[in-house]
JSON list of C-alpha atoms in Angstrom, two decimals:
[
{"chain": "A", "resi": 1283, "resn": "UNK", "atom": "CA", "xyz": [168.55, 157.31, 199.45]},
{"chain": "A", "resi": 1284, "resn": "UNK", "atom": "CA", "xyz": [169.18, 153.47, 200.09]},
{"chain": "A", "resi": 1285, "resn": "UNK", "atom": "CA", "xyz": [167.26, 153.43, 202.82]},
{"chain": "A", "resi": 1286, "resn": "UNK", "atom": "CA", "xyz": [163.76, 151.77, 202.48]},
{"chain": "A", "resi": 1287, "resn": "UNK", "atom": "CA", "xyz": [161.39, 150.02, 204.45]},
{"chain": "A", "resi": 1288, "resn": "UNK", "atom": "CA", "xyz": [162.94, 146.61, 202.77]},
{"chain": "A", "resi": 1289, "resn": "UNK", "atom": "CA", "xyz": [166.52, 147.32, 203.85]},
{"chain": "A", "resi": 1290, "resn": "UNK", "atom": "CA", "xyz": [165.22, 148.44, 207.31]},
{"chain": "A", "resi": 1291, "resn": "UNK", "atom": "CA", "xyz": [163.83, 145.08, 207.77]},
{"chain": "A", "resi": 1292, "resn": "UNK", "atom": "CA", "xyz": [166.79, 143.63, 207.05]},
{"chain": "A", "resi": 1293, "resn": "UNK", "atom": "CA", "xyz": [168.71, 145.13, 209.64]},
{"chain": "A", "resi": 1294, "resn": "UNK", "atom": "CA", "xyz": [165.70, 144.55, 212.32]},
{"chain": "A", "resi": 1295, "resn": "UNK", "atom": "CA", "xyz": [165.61, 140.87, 211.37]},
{"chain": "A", "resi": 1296, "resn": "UNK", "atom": "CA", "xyz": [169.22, 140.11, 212.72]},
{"chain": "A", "resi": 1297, "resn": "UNK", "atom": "CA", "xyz": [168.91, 138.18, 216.03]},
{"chain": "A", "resi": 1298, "resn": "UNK", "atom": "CA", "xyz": [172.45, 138.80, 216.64]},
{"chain": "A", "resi": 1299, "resn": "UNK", "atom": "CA", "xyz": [173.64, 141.17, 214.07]},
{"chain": "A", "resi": 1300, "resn": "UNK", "atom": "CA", "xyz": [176.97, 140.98, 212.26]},
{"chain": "A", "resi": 1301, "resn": "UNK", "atom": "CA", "xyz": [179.89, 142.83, 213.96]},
{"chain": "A", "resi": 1302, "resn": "UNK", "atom": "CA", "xyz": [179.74, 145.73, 211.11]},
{"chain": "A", "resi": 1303, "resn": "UNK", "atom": "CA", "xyz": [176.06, 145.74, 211.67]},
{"chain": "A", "resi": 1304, "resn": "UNK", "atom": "CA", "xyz": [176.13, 146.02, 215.32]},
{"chain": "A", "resi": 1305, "resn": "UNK", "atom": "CA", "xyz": [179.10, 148.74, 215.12]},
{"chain": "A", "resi": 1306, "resn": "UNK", "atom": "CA", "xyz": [177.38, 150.92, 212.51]},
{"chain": "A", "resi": 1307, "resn": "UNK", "atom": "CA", "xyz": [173.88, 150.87, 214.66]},
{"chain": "A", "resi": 1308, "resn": "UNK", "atom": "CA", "xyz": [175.77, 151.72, 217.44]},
{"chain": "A", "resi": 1309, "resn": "UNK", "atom": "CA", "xyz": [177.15, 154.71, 215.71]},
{"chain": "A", "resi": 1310, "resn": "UNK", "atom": "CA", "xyz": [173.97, 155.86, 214.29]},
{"chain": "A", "resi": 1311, "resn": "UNK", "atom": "CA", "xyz": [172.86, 155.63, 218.05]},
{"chain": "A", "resi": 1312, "resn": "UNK", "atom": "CA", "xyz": [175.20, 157.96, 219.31]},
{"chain": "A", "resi": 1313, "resn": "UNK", "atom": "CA", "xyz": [174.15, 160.38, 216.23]},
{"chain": "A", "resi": 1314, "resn": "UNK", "atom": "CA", "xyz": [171.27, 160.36, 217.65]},
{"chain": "A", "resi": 1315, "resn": "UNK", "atom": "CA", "xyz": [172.13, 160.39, 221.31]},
{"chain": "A", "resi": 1316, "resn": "UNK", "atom": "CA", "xyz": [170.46, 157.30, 222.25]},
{"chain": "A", "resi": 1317, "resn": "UNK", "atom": "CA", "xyz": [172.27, 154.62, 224.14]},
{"chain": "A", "resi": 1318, "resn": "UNK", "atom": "CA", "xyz": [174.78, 152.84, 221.44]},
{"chain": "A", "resi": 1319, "resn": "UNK", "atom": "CA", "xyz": [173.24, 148.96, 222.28]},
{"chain": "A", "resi": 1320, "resn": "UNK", "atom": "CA", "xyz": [171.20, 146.56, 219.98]},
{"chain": "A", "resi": 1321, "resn": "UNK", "atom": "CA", "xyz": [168.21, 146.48, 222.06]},
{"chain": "A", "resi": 1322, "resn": "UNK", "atom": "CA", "xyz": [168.35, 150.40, 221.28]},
{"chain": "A", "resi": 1323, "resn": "UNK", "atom": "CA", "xyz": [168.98, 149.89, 218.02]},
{"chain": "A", "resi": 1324, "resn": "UNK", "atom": "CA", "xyz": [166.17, 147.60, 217.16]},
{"chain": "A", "resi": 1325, "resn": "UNK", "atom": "CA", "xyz": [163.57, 149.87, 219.45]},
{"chain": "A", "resi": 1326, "resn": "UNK", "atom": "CA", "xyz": [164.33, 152.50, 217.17]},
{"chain": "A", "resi": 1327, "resn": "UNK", "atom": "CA", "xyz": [164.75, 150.64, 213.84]},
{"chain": "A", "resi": 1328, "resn": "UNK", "atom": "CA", "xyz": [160.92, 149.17, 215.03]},
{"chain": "A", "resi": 1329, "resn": "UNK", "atom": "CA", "xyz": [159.81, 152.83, 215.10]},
{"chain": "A", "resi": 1330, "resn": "UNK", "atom": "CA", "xyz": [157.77, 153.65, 211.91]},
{"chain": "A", "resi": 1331, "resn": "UNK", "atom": "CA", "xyz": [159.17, 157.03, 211.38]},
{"chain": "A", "resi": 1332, "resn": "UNK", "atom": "CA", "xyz": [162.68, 156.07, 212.07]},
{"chain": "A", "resi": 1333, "resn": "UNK", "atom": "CA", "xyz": [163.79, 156.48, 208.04]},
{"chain": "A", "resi": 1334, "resn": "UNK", "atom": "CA", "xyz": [161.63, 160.17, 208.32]},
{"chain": "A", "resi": 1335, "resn": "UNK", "atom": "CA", "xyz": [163.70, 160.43, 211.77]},
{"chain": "A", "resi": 1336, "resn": "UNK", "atom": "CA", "xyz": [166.68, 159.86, 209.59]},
{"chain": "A", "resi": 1337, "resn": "UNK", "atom": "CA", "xyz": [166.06, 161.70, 206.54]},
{"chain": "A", "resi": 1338, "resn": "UNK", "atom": "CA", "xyz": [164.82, 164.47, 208.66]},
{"chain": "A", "resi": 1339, "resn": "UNK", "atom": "CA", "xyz": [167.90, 164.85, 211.04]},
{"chain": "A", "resi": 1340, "resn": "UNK", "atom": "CA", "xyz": [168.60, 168.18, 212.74]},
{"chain": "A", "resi": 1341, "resn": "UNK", "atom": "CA", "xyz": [172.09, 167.74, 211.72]},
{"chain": "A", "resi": 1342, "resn": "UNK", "atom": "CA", "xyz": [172.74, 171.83, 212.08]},
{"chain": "A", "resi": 1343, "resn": "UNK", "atom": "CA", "xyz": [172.90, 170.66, 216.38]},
{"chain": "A", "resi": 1344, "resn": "UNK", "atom": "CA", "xyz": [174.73, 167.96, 216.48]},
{"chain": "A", "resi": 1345, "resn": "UNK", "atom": "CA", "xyz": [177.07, 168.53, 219.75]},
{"chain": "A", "resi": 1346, "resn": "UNK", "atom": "CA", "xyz": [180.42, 168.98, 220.11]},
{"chain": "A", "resi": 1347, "resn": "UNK", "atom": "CA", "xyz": [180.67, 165.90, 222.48]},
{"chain": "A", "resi": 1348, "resn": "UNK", "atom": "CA", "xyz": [178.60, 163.85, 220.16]},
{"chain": "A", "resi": 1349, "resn": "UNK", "atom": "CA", "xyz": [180.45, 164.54, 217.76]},
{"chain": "A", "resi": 1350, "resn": "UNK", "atom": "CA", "xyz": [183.51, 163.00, 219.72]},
{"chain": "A", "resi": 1351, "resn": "UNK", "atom": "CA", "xyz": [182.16, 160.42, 220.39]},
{"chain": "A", "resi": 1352, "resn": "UNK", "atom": "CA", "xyz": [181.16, 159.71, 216.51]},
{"chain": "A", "resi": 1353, "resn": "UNK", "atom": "CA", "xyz": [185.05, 159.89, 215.68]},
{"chain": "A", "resi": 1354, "resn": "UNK", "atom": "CA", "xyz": [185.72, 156.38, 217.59]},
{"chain": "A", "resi": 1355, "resn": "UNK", "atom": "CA", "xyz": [183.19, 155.00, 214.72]},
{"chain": "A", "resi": 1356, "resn": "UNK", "atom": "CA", "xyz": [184.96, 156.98, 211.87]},
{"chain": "A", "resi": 1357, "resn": "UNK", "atom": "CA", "xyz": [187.96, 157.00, 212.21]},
{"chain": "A", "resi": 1358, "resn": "UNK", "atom": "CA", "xyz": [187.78, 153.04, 212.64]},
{"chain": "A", "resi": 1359, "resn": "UNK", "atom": "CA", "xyz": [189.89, 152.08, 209.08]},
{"chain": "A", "resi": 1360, "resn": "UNK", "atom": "CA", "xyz": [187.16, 149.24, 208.63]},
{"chain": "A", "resi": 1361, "resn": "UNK", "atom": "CA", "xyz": [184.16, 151.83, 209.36]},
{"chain": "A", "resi": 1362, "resn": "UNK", "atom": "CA", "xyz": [183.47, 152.40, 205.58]},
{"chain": "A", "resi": 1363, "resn": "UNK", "atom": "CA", "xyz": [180.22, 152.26, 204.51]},
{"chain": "A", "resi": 1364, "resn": "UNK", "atom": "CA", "xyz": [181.70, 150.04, 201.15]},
{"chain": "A", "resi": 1365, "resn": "UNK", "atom": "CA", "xyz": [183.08, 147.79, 204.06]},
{"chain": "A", "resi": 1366, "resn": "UNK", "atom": "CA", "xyz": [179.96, 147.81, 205.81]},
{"chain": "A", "resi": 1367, "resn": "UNK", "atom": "CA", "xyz": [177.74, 147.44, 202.44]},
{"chain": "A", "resi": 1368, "resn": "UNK", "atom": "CA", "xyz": [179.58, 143.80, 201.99]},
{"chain": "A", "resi": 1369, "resn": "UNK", "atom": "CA", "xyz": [177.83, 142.69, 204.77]},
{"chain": "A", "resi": 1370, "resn": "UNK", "atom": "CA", "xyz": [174.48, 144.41, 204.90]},
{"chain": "A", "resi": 1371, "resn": "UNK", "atom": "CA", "xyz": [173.94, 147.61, 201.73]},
{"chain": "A", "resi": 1372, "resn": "UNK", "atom": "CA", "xyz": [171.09, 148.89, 204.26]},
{"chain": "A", "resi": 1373, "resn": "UNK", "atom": "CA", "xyz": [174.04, 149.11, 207.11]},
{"chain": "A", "resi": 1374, "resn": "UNK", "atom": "CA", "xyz": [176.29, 150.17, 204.59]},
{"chain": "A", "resi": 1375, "resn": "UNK", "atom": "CA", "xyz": [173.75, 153.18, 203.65]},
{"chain": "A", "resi": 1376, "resn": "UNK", "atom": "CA", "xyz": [173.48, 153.65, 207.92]},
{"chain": "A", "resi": 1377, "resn": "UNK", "atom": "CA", "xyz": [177.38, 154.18, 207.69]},
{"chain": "A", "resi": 1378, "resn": "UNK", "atom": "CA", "xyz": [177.35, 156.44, 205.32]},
{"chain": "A", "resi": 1379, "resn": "UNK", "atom": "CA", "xyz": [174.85, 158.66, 206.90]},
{"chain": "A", "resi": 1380, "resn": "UNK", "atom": "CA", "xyz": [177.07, 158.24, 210.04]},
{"chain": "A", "resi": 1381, "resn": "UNK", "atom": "CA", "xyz": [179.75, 160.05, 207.93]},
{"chain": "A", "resi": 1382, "resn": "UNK", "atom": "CA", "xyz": [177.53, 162.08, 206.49]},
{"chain": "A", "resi": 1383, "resn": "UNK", "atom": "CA", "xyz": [176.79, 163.50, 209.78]},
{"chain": "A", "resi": 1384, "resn": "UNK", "atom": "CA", "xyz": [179.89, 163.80, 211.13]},
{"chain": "A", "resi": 1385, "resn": "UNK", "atom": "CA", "xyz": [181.39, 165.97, 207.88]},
{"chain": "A", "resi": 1386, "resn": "UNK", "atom": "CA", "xyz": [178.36, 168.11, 207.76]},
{"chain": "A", "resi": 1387, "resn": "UNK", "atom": "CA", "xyz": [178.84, 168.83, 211.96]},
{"chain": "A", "resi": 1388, "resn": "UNK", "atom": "CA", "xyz": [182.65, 169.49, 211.35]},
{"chain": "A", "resi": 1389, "resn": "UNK", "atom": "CA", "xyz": [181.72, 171.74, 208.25]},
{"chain": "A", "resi": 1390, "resn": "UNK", "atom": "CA", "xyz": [178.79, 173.51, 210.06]},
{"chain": "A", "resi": 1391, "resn": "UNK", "atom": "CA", "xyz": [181.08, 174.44, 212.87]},
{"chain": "A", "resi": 1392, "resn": "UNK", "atom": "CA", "xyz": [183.52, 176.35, 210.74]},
{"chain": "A", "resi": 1393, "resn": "UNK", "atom": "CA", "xyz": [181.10, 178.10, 208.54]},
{"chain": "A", "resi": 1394, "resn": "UNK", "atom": "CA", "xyz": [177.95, 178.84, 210.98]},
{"chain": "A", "resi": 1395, "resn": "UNK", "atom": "CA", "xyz": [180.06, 181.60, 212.85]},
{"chain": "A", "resi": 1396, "resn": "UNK", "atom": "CA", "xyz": [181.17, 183.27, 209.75]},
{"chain": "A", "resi": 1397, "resn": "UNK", "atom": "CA", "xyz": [177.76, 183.50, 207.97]},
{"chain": "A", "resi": 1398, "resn": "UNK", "atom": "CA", "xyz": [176.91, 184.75, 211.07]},
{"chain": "A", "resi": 1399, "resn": "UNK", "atom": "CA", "xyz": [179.74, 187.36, 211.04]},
{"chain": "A", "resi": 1400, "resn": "UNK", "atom": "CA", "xyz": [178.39, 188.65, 207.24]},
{"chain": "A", "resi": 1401, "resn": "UNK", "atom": "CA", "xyz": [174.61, 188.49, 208.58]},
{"chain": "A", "resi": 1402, "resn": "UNK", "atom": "CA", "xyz": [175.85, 191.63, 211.41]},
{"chain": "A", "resi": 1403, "resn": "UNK", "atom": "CA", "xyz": [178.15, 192.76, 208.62]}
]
């Protein structure tokens, strides 16, 4: 919920973003399955539904090779969204949600087939 227009604008306004900056919209790229690059970045962050886009993911089909190819993101030691937040708090919020994301697919995975298992029970 630290994501507002403000912060968005924050993050759009970087010619050349900060390294955390750059590294956190590349992950949030690959969430999303777009290609992990600033100019893809800032298309998207220019889109005025991208916070709704956001707020509104359909994390419940996230893929398994997305999710993959989250993990070189998270499991970066810097890739914390309080390391992240000392550069930029709206990128920091972005990282977050990038772990967020991740956790919720990993969770999803494990549970999904065994509600599904008491739903035939």
């Amino acid at each position: 919920e630290k994501l507002e227009k403000k912060s968005i604008a924050e993050i759009k306004a970087y010619a050349k973003p900060p390294e955390m900056v750059m590294k956190t919209m590349s992950a949030v790229m690959t969430v999303m399955e777009k290609t992990p690059s600033w100019p893809q970045a800032k298309q998207e962050l220019n889109d005025v539904n991208f916070l709704q886009r956001i707020k509104n993911f359909d994390r419940d089909n996230i893929k398994d090779s997305t999710v993959r190819k989250i993990e070189k993101y998270t499991k970066d030691p810097n890739f914390t969204p309080k390391a992240v937040g000392n550069v930029s708090a709206a990128a920091g919020a972005l990282c977050q949600w990038v772990h967020a994301m991740k956790i919720y697919a990993e969770v999803y995975r494990e549970v999904e087939p065994k509600r599904n298992a008491m739903r035939r029970a």
